[in-house]
Amino acid sequence: MKILVALKRVADPDNANKVKIPASGDKVETAGLEWKLNPFDDYALEAALRLTENGKNPKARVGEVVVVTLGPKECETQLRSALATGADRAIRVEATDEALDGRLVAHALRAIVAEEKPDLVVMGKQAVDGDNNQVGQALAELLDWPMATFAATIEEEAAGSVLVGREVDGGVCTLRLKPPAVITVDLRIVAPASVYSKHTDKAHKYADGVRFAALPAIMAAKKKPLAVKTLAEVTGGATPTASYAKFELPPARKAGIKVKDVAELVQRLATEAKVL
Amino acid sequence: MIEWSETHLAIREMTRRFVEAEIVPKLDDLEHGDLPPYDILRKMLATFGMRDMAQVRLGKALAKVKAREEAIARGETPPATVEREASGEEVAMQMIPIIELSRHCPGMVTALGVSVGLTAGTITSRGTSRQIERWALDLLTLDKVGAWAITEPGSGSDAFGSMKASARRVDGGYVLNGNKTFITNGPYADTLVVICKLDDPGSPRGNEPKDRQVLSFVLDRGTKGLTQSKPLRKMGMHSSPTGELFLEDVFVEKDRLLGETETVSYRTGVKDTFTSERTGVAAMALGIVEECLRLSLEYARTRVQFGKPIGEFQLIQLKIAKMEVARMNIQNLVFRMIELGRAGKGLSLAEASACKLYCAQAAMEVALEAVQLFGGNGYMAEYRVEQLCRDAKVLQIYGGTDEIQTSQIARSLLAG
């Protein structure tokens, strides 16, 4: 199976308090931010690796994973890291976040898909910086491919179809997709028994979470192919249809109040907060 | 080398993620609960492919020792002892995990370093091919825990001069007696290299303890007459168990004498051991200093006194500036060691001593300043600089005290 995994780097979500917005309010200050791979994309990569191996012997690959990102040269750090973790090839489309919106990214991915002809496109359900949750759906629409969003489990069937489990309110809904297809993943996709290729025994349990890259693999990642394309090459003349109008930080929290007893608390909850 | 490369940063990112996921949540148990570090370290070696790397390295070393032994057996002069070989990124691949471990748990580095570096390293560099095959691989993979015992209650800096532990020749082997102390991994070690002096009344050099030949032996846990104490209580490095060893008429067969010959004194070549031990301290110091600085910056930005963040006070700024100077200096020394490794070279003993002296002192000063910057909070375990401060102190003591480093630098310069 050949899988295309779309990745995006985001400002380290654990250091969200470092995000600054200039007085003009027209952009996010990116200087000094630490960059990490969008966690959901990290999970997508792990799912793709599991689908292209026998879990008992992960070193012997039984498929191909190509990772792609749109971003400046510095994004190659995240691509190299994905290559070290197990991806086979990488593609970077030169771009800046300001020049993109979800629709344009989907157009770019469509061009990459046309060239790479993967069986599956797997990506995070959304990037944690913008929380837009658009690209996977837009891409499936542009390709006219079947789509499963918020996947919690993926199982490759012998006949070549994939079963995708989606956790919905009150239960699990399972879809059967016939590749080629687009799948966006949620966090439980990296649980020990979430993803099985047709080569992996169902009794096999993965380590919880995403895998680590071994040090020799990090060294070897330098030599794996990384292609660079321009945005114009892949967008086919499409342009962004949404632009950022304004950014603002949440208002500073005001100090709370102290109450002297339970009676006052109940009275204030009833009359001021109006929650009782 | 002027900065970390993309590959270095990837190694750092990966090891940092491991430390944060596997070690940070267990810090309390490691620090205050006598949780031995070995299971976590084994997991680390397996996760990062270090087991396989150790196997490959050992295979190469073993092939060289065998070639040498065969040359001797054929009556040829064997090639001179091979230079220490570190190729490409090997030094960086060793140092970056040390730095990352030391940000949270420097004791882990000591426990690992003594088993993999000192104990397995000693057996690999001094043992016969049979001995290397028998003990080294299990130590390098940490399937077995190693300890290396030289220090005694009465012999510390004067390690060889005051050493009392003795080996007496008997039929079929030797009988060992003596006490060893401050032995890292001592309480849990499965394989122990014990350094003793040959008690030989017939020796032409005399049998005064100071003149005796120094030999080393490999012992297994459970050997009759060998007692391994419980962990000693100590100031810092709680995640690295330290103990005493008692040897009472321990009989060992001849094939446990390292090198299987009495003619090579342990004193010869011990400088190599010291040099590699001392370079590891630079990486540990960098981890401690980087973490102290990171925590201090965060605190100075957010801790408000007299109506403003304390980072706006010049006395706090002075501390931060001094920390940054130390960080840059130590990082430059680490870069130099990586660069030397790439060139297939190493530091001289004087240089290694100078690096160790500076890095240990700088780490201690930075950690103390960090505690001071945190004030009352710094004195509390919760704020973490307290632990790093206690841990840093041993860098000035083990692997040769500051005082010994100082005199070794001067003496080797004076000797020209």
mmCIF file of C-alpha atoms in Angstrom, chain B residues 44-391:
data_model
loop_
_atom_site.group_PDB
_atom_site.id
_atom_site.type_symbol
_atom_site.label_atom_id
_atom_site.label_comp_id
_atom_site.label_asym_id
_atom_site.label_seq_id
_atom_site.Cartn_x
_atom_site.Cartn_y
_atom_site.Cartn_z
ATOM 1 C CA MET B 44 16.018 3.783 26.273
ATOM 2 C CA LEU B 45 18.811 1.663 24.780
ATOM 3 C CA ALA B 46 16.289 -0.530 22.977
ATOM 4 C CA THR B 47 14.118 2.379 21.758
ATOM 5 C CA PHE B 48 16.976 4.278 20.181
ATOM 6 C CA GLY B 49 18.688 1.318 18.559
ATOM 7 C CA MET B 50 21.635 1.671 20.953
ATOM 8 C CA ARG B 51 21.592 -2.061 21.650
ATOM 9 C CA ASP B 52 22.219 -2.844 17.987
ATOM 10 C CA MET B 53 24.844 -0.117 17.770
ATOM 11 C CA ALA B 54 26.656 -1.528 20.810
ATOM 12 C CA GLN B 55 26.626 -4.978 19.252
ATOM 13 C CA VAL B 56 28.184 -3.695 16.045
ATOM 14 C CA ARG B 57 30.833 -1.691 17.904
ATOM 15 C CA LEU B 58 31.720 -4.614 20.114
ATOM 16 C CA GLY B 59 32.025 -6.906 17.097
ATOM 17 C CA LYS B 60 34.626 -4.560 15.600
ATOM 18 C CA ALA B 61 36.557 -4.237 18.847
ATOM 19 C CA LEU B 62 36.520 -7.986 19.325
ATOM 20 C CA ALA B 63 37.847 -8.608 15.808
ATOM 21 C CA LYS B 64 40.814 -6.345 16.544
ATOM 22 C CA VAL B 65 41.607 -8.060 19.836
ATOM 23 C CA LYS B 66 41.423 -11.452 18.143
ATOM 24 C CA ALA B 67 43.745 -10.333 15.326
ATOM 25 C CA ARG B 68 46.193 -9.159 17.949
ATOM 26 C CA GLU B 69 46.009 -12.408 19.906
ATOM 27 C CA GLU B 70 46.514 -14.444 16.732
ATOM 28 C CA ALA B 71 49.540 -12.375 15.783
ATOM 29 C CA ILE B 72 51.071 -13.047 19.187
ATOM 30 C CA ALA B 73 50.260 -16.751 18.882
ATOM 31 C CA ARG B 74 52.092 -16.839 15.551
ATOM 32 C CA GLY B 75 55.076 -15.269 17.260
ATOM 33 C CA GLU B 76 54.685 -11.957 15.401
ATOM 34 C CA THR B 77 54.827 -8.522 16.953
ATOM 35 C CA PRO B 78 51.233 -7.381 17.252
ATOM 36 C CA PRO B 79 50.317 -3.938 15.957
ATOM 37 C CA ALA B 80 50.544 -1.194 18.559
ATOM 38 C CA THR B 81 47.388 -0.743 20.619
ATOM 39 C CA VAL B 82 44.796 0.786 18.364
ATOM 40 C CA GLU B 83 43.966 4.435 18.835
ATOM 41 C CA ARG B 84 40.623 5.200 20.324
ATOM 42 C CA GLU B 85 38.227 5.370 17.435
ATOM 43 C CA ALA B 86 35.210 7.574 17.300
ATOM 44 C CA SER B 87 33.914 8.172 13.848
ATOM 45 C CA GLY B 88 31.569 10.732 12.375
ATOM 46 C CA GLU B 89 28.754 11.509 14.709
ATOM 47 C CA GLU B 90 29.549 8.873 17.319
ATOM 48 C CA VAL B 91 30.606 11.389 19.962
ATOM 49 C CA ALA B 92 27.566 13.564 19.311
ATOM 50 C CA MET B 93 25.303 10.526 19.481
ATOM 51 C CA GLN B 94 26.723 9.747 22.910
ATOM 52 C CA MET B 95 26.734 13.297 24.219
ATOM 53 C CA ILE B 96 23.277 14.489 23.181
ATOM 54 C CA PRO B 97 21.402 11.801 25.156
ATOM 55 C CA ILE B 98 23.685 12.565 28.141
ATOM 56 C CA ILE B 99 22.771 16.251 27.918
ATOM 57 C CA GLU B 100 19.054 15.492 27.705
ATOM 58 C CA LEU B 101 19.116 12.996 30.582
ATOM 59 C CA SER B 102 21.082 15.445 32.713
ATOM 60 C CA ARG B 103 18.447 18.153 32.374
ATOM 61 C CA HIS B 104 16.190 16.042 34.552
ATOM 62 C CA CYS B 105 18.112 13.136 35.951
ATOM 63 C CA PRO B 106 21.929 13.308 35.892
ATOM 64 C CA GLY B 107 22.080 10.209 38.089
ATOM 65 C CA MET B 108 20.822 8.135 35.167
ATOM 66 C CA VAL B 109 23.907 9.148 33.225
ATOM 67 C CA THR B 110 26.167 7.989 36.038
ATOM 68 C CA ALA B 111 24.399 4.636 36.371
ATOM 69 C CA LEU B 112 24.521 4.097 32.607
ATOM 70 C CA GLY B 113 28.029 5.458 32.138
ATOM 71 C CA VAL B 114 29.535 3.262 34.830
ATOM 72 C CA SER B 115 27.937 0.117 33.422
ATOM 73 C CA VAL B 116 28.389 0.754 29.716
ATOM 74 C CA GLY B 117 31.388 3.081 29.701
ATOM 75 C CA LEU B 118 33.586 2.177 32.631
ATOM 76 C CA THR B 119 32.848 -1.487 33.266
ATOM 77 C CA ALA B 120 32.234 -2.739 29.729
ATOM 78 C CA GLY B 121 34.889 -0.309 28.452
ATOM 79 C CA THR B 122 37.495 -1.656 30.865
ATOM 80 C CA ILE B 123 36.733 -5.251 29.922
ATOM 81 C CA THR B 124 36.830 -4.438 26.205
ATOM 82 C CA SER B 125 40.093 -2.522 26.368
ATOM 83 C CA ARG B 126 41.919 -4.823 28.783
ATOM 84 C CA GLY B 127 40.289 -8.207 28.495
ATOM 85 C CA THR B 128 41.184 -11.140 26.266
ATOM 86 C CA SER B 129 38.797 -12.017 23.441
ATOM 87 C CA ARG B 130 37.339 -14.793 25.617
ATOM 88 C CA GLN B 131 36.675 -12.337 28.437
ATOM 89 C CA ILE B 132 35.132 -9.762 26.101
ATOM 90 C CA GLU B 133 32.810 -12.405 24.683
ATOM 91 C CA ARG B 134 31.944 -13.605 28.167
ATOM 92 C CA TRP B 135 30.991 -10.292 29.747
ATOM 93 C CA ALA B 136 31.053 -7.179 27.559
ATOM 94 C CA LEU B 137 27.947 -7.498 25.391
ATOM 95 C CA ASP B 138 25.554 -8.069 28.277
ATOM 96 C CA LEU B 139 26.972 -4.968 29.934
ATOM 97 C CA LEU B 140 26.758 -2.800 26.823
ATOM 98 C CA THR B 141 23.090 -3.685 26.387
ATOM 99 C CA LEU B 142 22.485 -3.358 30.135
ATOM 100 C CA ASP B 143 21.048 -6.884 30.197
ATOM 101 C CA LYS B 144 23.528 -7.038 33.049
ATOM 102 C CA VAL B 145 24.386 -4.131 35.325
ATOM 103 C CA GLY B 146 28.073 -3.383 35.710
ATOM 104 C CA ALA B 147 30.146 -1.807 38.474
ATOM 105 C CA TRP B 148 33.783 -0.741 38.512
ATOM 106 C CA ALA B 149 35.396 -0.721 41.931
ATOM 107 C CA ILE B 150 38.562 1.166 42.746
ATOM 108 C CA THR B 151 37.757 3.526 45.662
ATOM 109 C CA GLU B 152 38.170 2.297 49.251
ATOM 110 C CA PRO B 153 37.390 3.839 52.612
ATOM 111 C CA GLY B 154 41.085 4.735 52.934
ATOM 112 C CA SER B 155 41.898 5.445 49.288
ATOM 113 C CA GLY B 156 40.151 8.064 47.188
ATOM 114 C CA SER B 157 42.222 10.553 45.231
ATOM 115 C CA ASP B 158 45.330 8.488 46.040
ATOM 116 C CA ALA B 159 43.609 5.525 44.434
ATOM 117 C CA PHE B 160 46.582 3.278 43.751
ATOM 118 C CA GLY B 161 48.938 4.461 46.496
ATOM 119 C CA SER B 162 46.668 3.771 49.463
ATOM 120 C CA MET B 163 44.805 0.796 48.027
ATOM 121 C CA LYS B 164 44.527 -2.076 50.511
ATOM 122 C CA ALA B 165 42.408 -4.617 48.601
ATOM 123 C CA SER B 166 44.620 -7.583 47.877
ATOM 124 C CA ALA B 167 44.869 -10.580 45.591
ATOM 125 C CA ARG B 168 46.887 -13.588 46.748
ATOM 126 C CA ARG B 169 47.911 -16.389 44.386
ATOM 127 C CA VAL B 170 46.497 -19.783 45.328
ATOM 128 C CA ASP B 171 46.180 -23.065 43.539
ATOM 129 C CA GLY B 172 44.071 -22.468 40.399
ATOM 130 C CA GLY B 173 43.533 -18.759 40.905
ATOM 131 C CA TYR B 174 43.512 -15.971 43.448
ATOM 132 C CA VAL B 175 41.942 -15.109 46.773
ATOM 133 C CA LEU B 176 40.706 -11.519 47.068
ATOM 134 C CA ASN B 177 40.193 -9.494 50.238
ATOM 135 C CA GLY B 178 39.254 -5.877 50.845
ATOM 136 C CA ASN B 179 36.522 -3.239 51.084
ATOM 137 C CA LYS B 180 35.384 -0.935 48.294
ATOM 138 C CA THR B 181 33.099 2.057 48.721
ATOM 139 C CA PHE B 182 31.208 4.714 46.741
ATOM 140 C CA ILE B 183 30.704 2.099 44.036
ATOM 141 C CA THR B 184 28.141 3.236 41.482
ATOM 142 C CA ASN B 185 25.666 0.409 40.725
ATOM 143 C CA GLY B 186 27.340 -1.557 43.559
ATOM 144 C CA PRO B 187 24.040 -2.642 45.165
ATOM 145 C CA TYR B 188 22.563 -4.017 41.920
ATOM 146 C CA ALA B 189 25.591 -4.971 39.819
ATOM 147 C CA ASP B 190 25.667 -8.390 38.148
ATOM 148 C CA THR B 191 29.216 -8.042 36.800
ATOM 149 C CA LEU B 192 31.869 -6.213 38.819
ATOM 150 C CA VAL B 193 35.393 -5.189 37.868
ATOM 151 C CA VAL B 194 37.345 -5.077 41.127
ATOM 152 C CA ILE B 195 40.792 -3.556 41.277
ATOM 153 C CA CYS B 196 43.234 -5.101 43.759
ATOM 154 C CA LYS B 197 46.930 -5.270 44.508
ATOM 155 C CA LEU B 198 48.922 -8.460 44.162
ATOM 156 C CA ASP B 199 50.144 -9.656 47.554
ATOM 157 C CA ASP B 200 53.332 -11.432 46.464
ATOM 158 C CA PRO B 201 55.991 -11.980 49.153
ATOM 159 C CA GLY B 202 58.425 -13.256 46.535
ATOM 160 C CA SER B 203 58.147 -10.244 44.236
ATOM 161 C CA PRO B 204 61.499 -8.744 43.159
ATOM 162 C CA ARG B 205 59.979 -5.264 43.538
ATOM 163 C CA GLY B 206 59.211 -5.965 47.220
ATOM 164 C CA ASN B 207 55.849 -6.524 48.816
ATOM 165 C CA GLU B 208 55.261 -3.114 50.397
ATOM 166 C CA PRO B 209 51.634 -2.165 49.563
ATOM 167 C CA LYS B 210 52.757 0.952 47.687
ATOM 168 C CA ASP B 211 54.989 -1.090 45.349
ATOM 169 C CA ARG B 212 52.547 -3.885 44.633
ATOM 170 C CA GLN B 213 51.346 -4.721 41.164
ATOM 171 C CA VAL B 214 47.758 -3.537 40.456
ATOM 172 C CA LEU B 215 45.449 -6.149 38.943
ATOM 173 C CA SER B 216 41.771 -6.221 38.104
ATOM 174 C CA PHE B 217 39.314 -9.085 38.321
ATOM 175 C CA VAL B 218 35.806 -9.663 37.006
ATOM 176 C CA LEU B 219 33.361 -10.973 39.606
ATOM 177 C CA ASP B 220 29.752 -12.062 39.297
ATOM 178 C CA ARG B 221 26.968 -11.208 41.669
ATOM 179 C CA GLY B 222 26.594 -13.988 44.246
ATOM 180 C CA THR B 223 30.257 -15.059 44.231
ATOM 181 C CA LYS B 224 31.042 -16.648 47.616
ATOM 182 C CA GLY B 225 32.576 -14.091 49.973
ATOM 183 C CA LEU B 226 31.389 -11.046 47.973
ATOM 184 C CA THR B 227 28.812 -8.858 49.754
ATOM 185 C CA GLN B 228 27.079 -5.957 48.000
ATOM 186 C CA SER B 229 25.597 -3.380 50.385
ATOM 187 C CA LYS B 230 22.259 -1.633 50.137
ATOM 188 C CA PRO B 231 22.299 1.821 48.490
ATOM 189 C CA LEU B 232 24.094 4.430 50.594
ATOM 190 C CA ARG B 233 22.187 7.617 51.461
ATOM 191 C CA LYS B 234 23.770 10.545 49.683
ATOM 192 C CA MET B 235 23.427 14.246 48.881
ATOM 193 C CA GLY B 236 22.406 13.971 45.241
ATOM 194 C CA MET B 237 22.345 11.622 42.241
ATOM 195 C CA HIS B 238 19.643 9.590 43.963
ATOM 196 C CA SER B 239 18.764 7.814 40.738
ATOM 197 C CA SER B 240 22.229 6.299 40.621
ATOM 198 C CA PRO B 241 22.522 3.656 43.354
ATOM 199 C CA THR B 242 25.859 3.762 45.168
ATOM 200 C CA GLY B 243 27.116 1.095 47.550
ATOM 201 C CA GLU B 244 29.907 -0.693 49.344
ATOM 202 C CA LEU B 245 31.499 -4.000 48.423
ATOM 203 C CA PHE B 246 33.031 -6.381 50.923
ATOM 204 C CA LEU B 247 35.404 -9.098 49.749
ATOM 205 C CA GLU B 248 36.174 -11.819 52.285
ATOM 206 C CA ASP B 249 38.416 -14.597 50.988
ATOM 207 C CA VAL B 250 36.763 -14.472 47.579
ATOM 208 C CA PHE B 251 38.241 -17.224 45.422
ATOM 209 C CA VAL B 252 38.435 -16.427 41.707
ATOM 210 C CA GLU B 253 39.757 -18.605 38.922
ATOM 211 C CA LYS B 254 42.617 -17.404 36.758
ATOM 212 C CA ASP B 255 40.344 -16.637 33.844
ATOM 213 C CA ARG B 256 38.756 -13.841 35.868
ATOM 214 C CA LEU B 257 42.013 -11.882 35.963
ATOM 215 C CA LEU B 258 41.444 -9.176 33.344
ATOM 216 C CA GLY B 259 43.878 -9.724 30.472
ATOM 217 C CA GLU B 260 44.666 -13.175 31.904
ATOM 218 C CA THR B 261 48.222 -12.096 32.680
ATOM 219 C CA GLU B 262 49.903 -10.436 35.640
ATOM 220 C CA THR B 263 52.451 -8.686 33.490
ATOM 221 C CA VAL B 264 50.280 -5.713 32.467
ATOM 222 C CA SER B 265 49.687 -3.438 35.421
ATOM 223 C CA TYR B 266 46.287 -1.828 35.705
ATOM 224 C CA ARG B 267 48.105 1.475 36.249
ATOM 225 C CA THR B 268 49.201 1.493 32.603
ATOM 226 C CA GLY B 269 46.679 3.099 30.336
ATOM 227 C CA VAL B 270 44.312 4.037 33.135
ATOM 228 C CA LYS B 271 44.662 7.614 31.876
ATOM 229 C CA ASP B 272 42.469 6.728 28.900
ATOM 230 C CA THR B 273 39.731 5.715 31.306
ATOM 231 C CA PHE B 274 40.077 9.001 33.161
ATOM 232 C CA THR B 275 40.002 11.018 29.942
ATOM 233 C CA SER B 276 36.770 9.477 28.699
ATOM 234 C CA GLU B 277 35.189 9.780 32.132
ATOM 235 C CA ARG B 278 36.071 13.449 32.228
ATOM 236 C CA THR B 279 34.637 14.313 28.827
ATOM 237 C CA GLY B 280 31.279 12.836 29.867
ATOM 238 C CA VAL B 281 31.139 15.360 32.695
ATOM 239 C CA ALA B 282 31.095 18.253 30.193
ATOM 240 C CA ALA B 283 27.903 16.931 28.610
ATOM 241 C CA MET B 284 26.313 16.389 32.025
ATOM 242 C CA ALA B 285 27.257 19.930 33.079
ATOM 243 C CA LEU B 286 25.715 21.327 29.894
ATOM 244 C CA GLY B 287 22.416 19.555 30.572
ATOM 245 C CA ILE B 288 22.297 20.824 34.153
ATOM 246 C CA VAL B 289 23.206 24.384 33.154
ATOM 247 C CA GLU B 290 20.753 24.527 30.251
ATOM 248 C CA GLU B 291 17.915 23.336 32.451
ATOM 249 C CA CYS B 292 18.798 25.684 35.327
ATOM 250 C CA LEU B 293 18.905 28.588 32.893
ATOM 251 C CA ARG B 294 15.618 27.609 31.260
ATOM 252 C CA LEU B 295 13.865 27.307 34.612
ATOM 253 C CA SER B 296 15.427 30.542 35.863
ATOM 254 C CA LEU B 297 14.315 32.506 32.802
ATOM 255 C CA GLU B 298 10.782 31.224 33.134
ATOM 256 C CA TYR B 299 10.735 32.119 36.820
ATOM 257 C CA ALA B 300 12.333 35.557 36.361
ATOM 258 C CA ARG B 301 9.707 36.435 33.765
ATOM 259 C CA THR B 302 6.730 35.384 35.816
ATOM 260 C CA ARG B 303 7.644 35.843 39.481
ATOM 261 C CA VAL B 304 6.436 39.277 40.539
ATOM 262 C CA GLN B 305 7.862 41.124 43.552
ATOM 263 C CA PHE B 306 7.615 44.838 44.367
ATOM 264 C CA GLY B 307 5.143 45.123 41.517
ATOM 265 C CA LYS B 308 7.300 43.817 38.685
ATOM 266 C CA PRO B 309 8.783 40.589 37.355
ATOM 267 C CA ILE B 310 12.026 39.879 39.204
ATOM 268 C CA GLY B 311 13.816 39.666 35.834
ATOM 269 C CA GLU B 312 13.697 43.453 35.795
ATOM 270 C CA PHE B 313 15.994 43.652 38.829
ATOM 271 C CA GLN B 314 19.648 43.988 37.968
ATOM 272 C CA LEU B 315 20.858 41.508 40.590
ATOM 273 C CA ILE B 316 18.664 38.865 38.977
ATOM 274 C CA GLN B 317 19.892 39.904 35.531
ATOM 275 C CA LEU B 318 23.457 39.416 36.733
ATOM 276 C CA LYS B 319 22.700 35.819 37.681
ATOM 277 C CA ILE B 320 21.071 35.117 34.341
ATOM 278 C CA ALA B 321 23.941 36.665 32.423
ATOM 279 C CA LYS B 322 26.470 34.560 34.351
ATOM 280 C CA MET B 323 24.463 31.437 33.602
ATOM 281 C CA GLU B 324 24.456 32.230 29.892
ATOM 282 C CA VAL B 325 28.231 32.790 29.901
ATOM 283 C CA ALA B 326 28.708 29.379 31.520
ATOM 284 C CA ARG B 327 26.287 27.753 29.088
ATOM 285 C CA MET B 328 28.131 29.166 26.089
ATOM 286 C CA ASN B 329 31.533 28.115 27.421
ATOM 287 C CA ILE B 330 30.458 24.575 28.214
ATOM 288 C CA GLN B 331 28.625 24.217 24.918
ATOM 289 C CA ASN B 332 31.748 25.331 23.064
ATOM 290 C CA LEU B 333 33.793 22.701 24.900
ATOM 291 C CA VAL B 334 31.210 20.071 23.995
ATOM 292 C CA PHE B 335 31.327 21.210 20.346
ATOM 293 C CA ARG B 336 35.106 20.885 20.434
ATOM 294 C CA MET B 337 34.912 17.348 21.761
ATOM 295 C CA ILE B 338 32.450 16.412 19.012
ATOM 296 C CA GLU B 339 34.715 17.994 16.415
ATOM 297 C CA LEU B 340 37.768 16.170 17.778
ATOM 298 C CA GLY B 341 35.804 12.919 17.670
ATOM 299 C CA ARG B 342 34.974 13.490 14.014
ATOM 300 C CA ALA B 343 38.659 14.027 13.302
ATOM 301 C CA GLY B 344 39.475 10.781 15.103
ATOM 302 C CA LYS B 345 41.293 12.659 17.843
ATOM 303 C CA GLY B 346 40.790 13.010 21.574
ATOM 304 C CA LEU B 347 41.675 15.455 24.304
ATOM 305 C CA SER B 348 44.998 15.150 26.106
ATOM 306 C CA LEU B 349 44.721 14.293 29.791
ATOM 307 C CA ALA B 350 45.573 17.905 30.717
ATOM 308 C CA GLU B 351 42.872 19.252 28.406
ATOM 309 C CA ALA B 352 40.338 16.710 29.611
ATOM 310 C CA SER B 353 41.158 17.674 33.193
ATOM 311 C CA ALA B 354 40.831 21.369 32.417
ATOM 312 C CA CYS B 355 37.456 20.818 30.752
ATOM 313 C CA LYS B 356 36.200 18.699 33.621
ATOM 314 C CA LEU B 357 37.389 21.224 36.206
ATOM 315 C CA TYR B 358 35.712 24.145 34.454
ATOM 316 C CA CYS B 359 32.466 22.364 33.604
ATOM 317 C CA ALA B 360 32.000 20.921 37.082
ATOM 318 C CA GLN B 361 32.612 24.264 38.773
ATOM 319 C CA ALA B 362 30.423 26.145 36.327
ATOM 320 C CA ALA B 363 27.536 23.670 36.736
ATOM 321 C CA MET B 364 27.752 23.978 40.515
ATOM 322 C CA GLU B 365 27.833 27.782 40.418
ATOM 323 C CA VAL B 366 24.933 27.988 37.980
ATOM 324 C CA ALA B 367 22.821 25.541 39.981
ATOM 325 C CA LEU B 368 23.494 27.434 43.228
ATOM 326 C CA GLU B 369 22.602 30.731 41.545
ATOM 327 C CA ALA B 370 19.417 29.157 40.218
ATOM 328 C CA VAL B 371 18.392 28.120 43.722
ATOM 329 C CA GLN B 372 19.135 31.663 44.910
ATOM 330 C CA LEU B 373 17.149 33.201 42.065
ATOM 331 C CA PHE B 374 14.155 31.045 43.036
ATOM 332 C CA GLY B 375 14.518 32.125 46.688
ATOM 333 C CA GLY B 376 12.423 30.089 49.111
ATOM 334 C CA ASN B 377 10.872 28.197 46.218
ATOM 335 C CA GLY B 378 14.349 27.206 45.061
ATOM 336 C CA TYR B 379 14.962 25.501 48.377
ATOM 337 C CA MET B 380 11.851 23.371 47.876
ATOM 338 C CA ALA B 381 12.110 20.111 45.933
ATOM 339 C CA GLU B 382 9.030 20.989 43.862
ATOM 340 C CA TYR B 383 10.893 23.630 41.874
ATOM 341 C CA ARG B 384 13.541 21.165 40.628
ATOM 342 C CA VAL B 385 16.599 23.443 40.820
ATOM 343 C CA GLU B 386 17.100 22.041 44.329
ATOM 344 C CA GLN B 387 17.704 18.556 42.892
ATOM 345 C CA LEU B 388 19.962 19.778 40.083
ATOM 346 C CA CYS B 389 21.980 21.712 42.639
ATOM 347 C CA ARG B 390 22.514 18.627 44.822
ATOM 348 C CA ASP B 391 23.299 16.527 41.765
#
